[in-house]
Amino acid sequence: MKNKKYIIGADIGATFVKIGAVDKSGKVIRRSSFSTGDFPSKKEFIKALSDCISIIIKSLGVPKSRITGLGIGVPGTVDYKNGIVHGLTNIKGWKEVPLRKILQGIFKFPVCIDNDANAFAKGELTWGSARNTRNAICVTLGSGVGGGIIINGELYRGSNYAAGEIGHMCIDLKGQKCACGNTGCLETFVGNAYIVKRAVNLIKKGAKTSLKSAAAGDLSRITPQMITEAAVKNDKFSVKIWEETGVYLAIGLSGAVNMINPEKIIIAGGISKAGKFIFAPLKKELKKRAMKTHLKVLKVMRAELADDAGIIGAASLII
Amino acid sequence: MKNKKYIIGADIGATFVKIGAVDKSGKVIRRSSFSTGDFPSKKEFIKALSDCISIIIKSLGVPKSRITGLGIGVPGTVDYKNGIVHGLTNIKGWKEVPLRKILQGIFKFPVCIDNDANAFAKGELTWGSARNTRNAICVTLGSGVGGGIIINGELYRGSNYAAGEIGHMCIDLKGQKCACGNTGCLETFVGNAYIVKRAVNLIKKGAKTSLKSAAAGDLSRITPQMITEAAVKNDKFSVKIWEETGVYLAIGLSGAVNMINPEKIIIAGGISKAGKFIFAPLKKELKKRAMKTHLKVLKVMRAELADDAGIIGAASLII
C-alpha cells in the first residue's frame, strides 16, 4: 500500500463540481463537491476548484509524488492538446481559458482536460463496460445528448477534438431547430427538455396519465424521472413516452452503427435510468434499422460506472 | 527501371470488371476489362478474371517476382481479414466465396479483397485527395451511396469490416423504405435512381424543363447525366434538382461530420460530375448545419483519382 498512486478527477457540471481521488482500480476513495454557480467570477471559481483539490490531496495523507495527475471533464468544447477550454455550455464567462496551464502552475503534476462525454467514454474504456473493446459508441443522455467514440481500443477525438457529437445528427430533415444551429437533431427528440415537452403537449391535448396528478396539476413540474416513476406504476402514457424515445434513439444510433460498425453501444446519463422502458424499444428498433452485418457484432448496454462516472471518467484522462 | 514493382488492381462492378497494372506512383500502365454478366456461373467468372489478370501480367513482360500482389474491390460485403466475399449487390450467386484463397492458389502472390467504397478511400489515401490526411470521410455517389472512413491516417474498417455505410444514415424518420431495411436513409435522397424518380415525378406534375424534350418524351430515359447536361444549359428545373440533392447530401454529411470531425470530405462517383451544381449547395448547407468547431478544420472536395479510381483503389489495398 505504501507506494499506491492516486489520480485526482474533477467533473465540472452545470450545477455541481464533483472532485475525487481515484485509485489504480478506478475506485473513488475520497470525494468532495461544491455548487458551480456560487462564485462571482471565473477566477474565484478556479480558486475554489484548486482549494478543493488541495484538501482532497491532504486528506489522502500521501506525498504529492504519489499523485499521478489531475483529469478534468468539462461540459463544453476543449482544445485537448493544449488544455484550453474554448467555452462551456450553461456556464457563462468561459472563453479560451488555459485551464491546464493555470492548474499545472499550481499543482506541478500533469493535468489533462477534455469534454465530459469524452471523459465518460475514456472512463468506460479504462474501468467500465468498454474494457477490452475495440470499437464502441458511448452515449450520454441528459439535457444534452453527448457521445464519445472508441476506435481501435482508444478514445477517438477527431481533427480538432470535437468528434462524437452523436446528439447532432439530423434524423428529421423537417424537424425543429436545435441549439446547435441544425434542425431535427437526435437531441431534439431524446434530450431531457424535449422528452418532457412532448409529454406535456400530449397531456395538454387531453392524454390520460397519472403524471397530471403526480405534478399536482402543474405540468411544468414534470421531469424525466417522474415519467419513469409513472411507467414503473404502469401508467400507459409514460410507458409510451419512453417507447417513442427508445425508437427515436434507435433511429439516430442505427446511422451511427452503420457508419462506425462498433461492438458496443454504451449508454449512460439520467434517462438511461428509465431502464427497460427505453432499452427494450431501443434494441427492438435497432434490429429493424441497423444493417444485418453490423448487428452481428453489436451489443447495447448500460454504462458500468454509475454515480461516480464523472469523477472516474475525468481521472481516466490521465491514464 | 529494372527493379520496378507493380500491383494488379481489379475493380469488380455490377456492369464491368476493370483490371489494371499499377506502378508505385499509382499510375495505371496496363488495363483490360470485360462485362460482368457474360458468364453462366461464378466459376467461369473467376476463370475469366484470373485469365485476364494473367494476360495483364504477361503484357508487362516482367518476372512474377515483380508483382507485389493483387487487390480486388467488390460491390458487396466482405470478410476483409479472411478474404471471403459474403455477398455482392446486383451480382447473383455470390455467397461466402473464399475469393482470396482461390486467387492466391492460382497466383501465389498476396491477394487482398475489400468492398469498393473502402478500396476507393484507400486509393485516395494512398495516391489521391486524402494523402497526408489524418481523418476523412470518403463518399461515393452512384446507384448506391457508399463510404470509407479514414481515421488517424488509416482506413477504418470497423468491428466486422462493415464501417462507412454513410448512405444508410436516416435523415427523415418518416421517409420511404430503403433497400437496407431502414427508412429515410440518405441513399433514398441522393442515390441515382431516387434523384431521377424525384425529377420524373415533378415533371409528371407539370414542372417545366428541357429534360422532357431531351428524353424525347420518354421520361424513363432520364439519367443523372442528362440532368447535369440540362443544368449546364441553364435549365432551371435541373439546377434545382441538383440544388436539392446537394442540400440532402449536406443534411446527411453534417451528422457524419459532427460525429467524425474530419479534415476532409472527399466525394467521388457519377453524380459528383454535376460539379458546382451539387457542390455549391452542399457546401452552403453544410455551413448551416455542421457544428462551428467542426467547420473550422473541414474541407469538401472532389476525389482526385478519376476514371481509374476503381483499379487504383483496388491496387492500393496491397499497400
PDB file of C-alpha atoms in Angstrom, chain B residues 168-285:
ATOM      1  CA  HIS B 168     -27.612   4.356 -44.591  1.00  0.00           C
ATOM      2  CA  MET B 169     -27.988   7.057 -42.018  1.00  0.00           C
ATOM      3  CA  CYS B 170     -31.629   8.014 -41.562  1.00  0.00           C
ATOM      4  CA  ILE B 171     -32.218  11.703 -42.298  1.00  0.00           C
ATOM      5  CA  ASP B 172     -36.004  11.501 -42.472  1.00  0.00           C
ATOM      6  CA  LEU B 173     -37.729   9.357 -39.868  1.00  0.00           C
ATOM      7  CA  LYS B 174     -40.930   9.478 -41.895  1.00  0.00           C
ATOM      8  CA  GLY B 175     -39.081   8.775 -45.149  1.00  0.00           C
ATOM      9  CA  GLN B 176     -39.506   5.984 -47.668  1.00  0.00           C
ATOM     10  CA  LYS B 177     -38.267   2.432 -47.257  1.00  0.00           C
ATOM     11  CA  CYS B 178     -34.647   1.805 -48.237  1.00  0.00           C
ATOM     12  CA  ALA B 179     -33.281  -1.447 -49.697  1.00  0.00           C
ATOM     13  CA  CYS B 180     -31.230  -1.889 -46.492  1.00  0.00           C
ATOM     14  CA  GLY B 181     -34.384  -2.250 -44.388  1.00  0.00           C
ATOM     15  CA  ASN B 182     -34.224   1.174 -42.747  1.00  0.00           C
ATOM     16  CA  THR B 183     -36.384   4.146 -43.798  1.00  0.00           C
ATOM     17  CA  GLY B 184     -35.426   7.633 -44.917  1.00  0.00           C
ATOM     18  CA  CYS B 185     -31.749   6.761 -45.498  1.00  0.00           C
ATOM     19  CA  LEU B 186     -29.518   9.346 -47.176  1.00  0.00           C
ATOM     20  CA  GLU B 187     -29.364   6.966 -50.168  1.00  0.00           C
ATOM     21  CA  THR B 188     -33.131   7.362 -50.710  1.00  0.00           C
ATOM     22  CA  PHE B 189     -32.474  11.055 -51.342  1.00  0.00           C
ATOM     23  CA  VAL B 190     -29.192  11.102 -53.257  1.00  0.00           C
ATOM     24  CA  GLY B 191     -28.911   7.664 -54.899  1.00  0.00           C
ATOM     25  CA  ASN B 192     -29.106   7.871 -58.721  1.00  0.00           C
ATOM     26  CA  ALA B 193     -32.480   6.165 -59.092  1.00  0.00           C
ATOM     27  CA  TYR B 194     -34.044   8.315 -56.371  1.00  0.00           C
ATOM     28  CA  ILE B 195     -32.811  11.569 -57.922  1.00  0.00           C
ATOM     29  CA  VAL B 196     -34.233  10.576 -61.299  1.00  0.00           C
ATOM     30  CA  LYS B 197     -37.503   9.434 -59.720  1.00  0.00           C
ATOM     31  CA  ARG B 198     -37.878  12.763 -57.923  1.00  0.00           C
ATOM     32  CA  ALA B 199     -37.298  14.634 -61.208  1.00  0.00           C
ATOM     33  CA  VAL B 200     -39.716  12.409 -63.148  1.00  0.00           C
ATOM     34  CA  ASN B 201     -42.444  12.821 -60.517  1.00  0.00           C
ATOM     35  CA  LEU B 202     -42.114  16.580 -60.653  1.00  0.00           C
ATOM     36  CA  ILE B 203     -42.230  16.575 -64.465  1.00  0.00           C
ATOM     37  CA  LYS B 204     -45.356  14.407 -64.366  1.00  0.00           C
ATOM     38  CA  LYS B 205     -46.878  17.011 -62.074  1.00  0.00           C
ATOM     39  CA  GLY B 206     -46.241  19.631 -64.754  1.00  0.00           C
ATOM     40  CA  ALA B 207     -42.797  21.061 -64.000  1.00  0.00           C
ATOM     41  CA  LYS B 208     -41.311  22.877 -66.988  1.00  0.00           C
ATOM     42  CA  THR B 209     -37.942  21.566 -68.113  1.00  0.00           C
ATOM     43  CA  SER B 210     -35.869  20.857 -71.191  1.00  0.00           C
ATOM     44  CA  LEU B 211     -35.419  17.298 -69.873  1.00  0.00           C
ATOM     45  CA  LYS B 212     -38.763  16.384 -71.371  1.00  0.00           C
ATOM     46  CA  SER B 213     -37.625  17.030 -74.920  1.00  0.00           C
ATOM     47  CA  ALA B 214     -34.121  15.728 -74.178  1.00  0.00           C
ATOM     48  CA  ALA B 215     -35.746  12.416 -73.267  1.00  0.00           C
ATOM     49  CA  ALA B 216     -37.867  12.632 -76.420  1.00  0.00           C
ATOM     50  CA  GLY B 217     -40.981  12.391 -74.282  1.00  0.00           C
ATOM     51  CA  ASP B 218     -39.948   9.090 -72.669  1.00  0.00           C
ATOM     52  CA  LEU B 219     -39.302  10.089 -69.062  1.00  0.00           C
ATOM     53  CA  SER B 220     -37.894   6.647 -68.243  1.00  0.00           C
ATOM     54  CA  ARG B 221     -34.845   7.606 -70.293  1.00  0.00           C
ATOM     55  CA  ILE B 222     -33.820  10.410 -67.960  1.00  0.00           C
ATOM     56  CA  THR B 223     -30.428   9.907 -66.278  1.00  0.00           C
ATOM     57  CA  PRO B 224     -28.433  11.954 -63.758  1.00  0.00           C
ATOM     58  CA  GLN B 225     -26.070  12.824 -66.605  1.00  0.00           C
ATOM     59  CA  MET B 226     -28.948  14.298 -68.619  1.00  0.00           C
ATOM     60  CA  ILE B 227     -29.950  16.394 -65.606  1.00  0.00           C
ATOM     61  CA  THR B 228     -26.376  17.720 -65.416  1.00  0.00           C
ATOM     62  CA  GLU B 229     -26.296  18.475 -69.150  1.00  0.00           C
ATOM     63  CA  ALA B 230     -29.599  20.353 -68.860  1.00  0.00           C
ATOM     64  CA  ALA B 231     -28.306  22.282 -65.821  1.00  0.00           C
ATOM     65  CA  VAL B 232     -25.212  23.327 -67.790  1.00  0.00           C
ATOM     66  CA  LYS B 233     -27.610  24.708 -70.400  1.00  0.00           C
ATOM     67  CA  ASN B 234     -29.409  26.737 -67.712  1.00  0.00           C
ATOM     68  CA  ASP B 235     -32.460  24.523 -67.337  1.00  0.00           C
ATOM     69  CA  LYS B 236     -33.736  25.926 -64.035  1.00  0.00           C
ATOM     70  CA  PHE B 237     -35.579  22.748 -63.124  1.00  0.00           C
ATOM     71  CA  SER B 238     -32.396  20.679 -63.453  1.00  0.00           C
ATOM     72  CA  VAL B 239     -30.368  23.223 -61.485  1.00  0.00           C
ATOM     73  CA  LYS B 240     -32.984  22.955 -58.744  1.00  0.00           C
ATOM     74  CA  ILE B 241     -32.813  19.137 -58.740  1.00  0.00           C
ATOM     75  CA  TRP B 242     -29.055  19.285 -58.094  1.00  0.00           C
ATOM     76  CA  GLU B 243     -29.536  22.041 -55.541  1.00  0.00           C
ATOM     77  CA  GLU B 244     -31.968  19.890 -53.567  1.00  0.00           C
ATOM     78  CA  THR B 245     -29.643  16.915 -53.906  1.00  0.00           C
ATOM     79  CA  GLY B 246     -26.768  18.988 -52.517  1.00  0.00           C
ATOM     80  CA  VAL B 247     -28.938  20.043 -49.574  1.00  0.00           C
ATOM     81  CA  TYR B 248     -29.952  16.451 -48.806  1.00  0.00           C
ATOM     82  CA  LEU B 249     -26.333  15.368 -49.018  1.00  0.00           C
ATOM     83  CA  ALA B 250     -25.381  18.138 -46.574  1.00  0.00           C
ATOM     84  CA  ILE B 251     -28.077  17.015 -44.130  1.00  0.00           C
ATOM     85  CA  GLY B 252     -26.596  13.518 -44.035  1.00  0.00           C
ATOM     86  CA  LEU B 253     -22.972  14.604 -44.099  1.00  0.00           C
ATOM     87  CA  SER B 254     -23.426  17.206 -41.332  1.00  0.00           C
ATOM     88  CA  GLY B 255     -24.289  14.355 -38.974  1.00  0.00           C
ATOM     89  CA  ALA B 256     -21.263  12.373 -40.128  1.00  0.00           C
ATOM     90  CA  VAL B 257     -19.041  15.444 -39.712  1.00  0.00           C
ATOM     91  CA  ASN B 258     -20.359  16.182 -36.204  1.00  0.00           C
ATOM     92  CA  MET B 259     -19.595  12.608 -35.258  1.00  0.00           C
ATOM     93  CA  ILE B 260     -16.235  12.045 -37.015  1.00  0.00           C
ATOM     94  CA  ASN B 261     -14.812  15.607 -37.003  1.00  0.00           C
ATOM     95  CA  PRO B 262     -12.732  15.065 -40.177  1.00  0.00           C
ATOM     96  CA  GLU B 263     -10.490  17.486 -42.053  1.00  0.00           C
ATOM     97  CA  LYS B 264     -11.892  16.392 -45.392  1.00  0.00           C
ATOM     98  CA  ILE B 265     -14.995  15.138 -47.098  1.00  0.00           C
ATOM     99  CA  ILE B 266     -13.918  13.599 -50.406  1.00  0.00           C
ATOM    100  CA  ILE B 267     -16.625  12.918 -52.959  1.00  0.00           C
ATOM    101  CA  ALA B 268     -16.491  10.644 -55.986  1.00  0.00           C
ATOM    102  CA  GLY B 269     -18.865   8.821 -58.282  1.00  0.00           C
ATOM    103  CA  GLY B 270     -21.230   9.553 -61.119  1.00  0.00           C
ATOM    104  CA  ILE B 271     -23.262  12.393 -59.698  1.00  0.00           C
ATOM    105  CA  SER B 272     -20.179  14.197 -58.381  1.00  0.00           C
ATOM    106  CA  LYS B 273     -19.790  15.082 -62.093  1.00  0.00           C
ATOM    107  CA  ALA B 274     -22.673  17.503 -61.592  1.00  0.00           C
ATOM    108  CA  GLY B 275     -19.826  19.676 -60.247  1.00  0.00           C
ATOM    109  CA  LYS B 276     -20.732  23.107 -58.958  1.00  0.00           C
ATOM    110  CA  PHE B 277     -24.455  22.368 -59.308  1.00  0.00           C
ATOM    111  CA  ILE B 278     -24.191  19.946 -56.415  1.00  0.00           C
ATOM    112  CA  PHE B 279     -21.027  21.158 -54.620  1.00  0.00           C
ATOM    113  CA  ALA B 280     -22.141  24.785 -54.158  1.00  0.00           C
ATOM    114  CA  PRO B 281     -25.437  23.953 -52.357  1.00  0.00           C
ATOM    115  CA  LEU B 282     -23.707  21.119 -50.464  1.00  0.00           C
ATOM    116  CA  LYS B 283     -21.048  23.452 -49.055  1.00  0.00           C
ATOM    117  CA  LYS B 284     -23.546  26.219 -48.300  1.00  0.00           C
ATOM    118  CA  GLU B 285     -25.881  23.883 -46.426  1.00  0.00           C
TER     119      GLU B 285
END
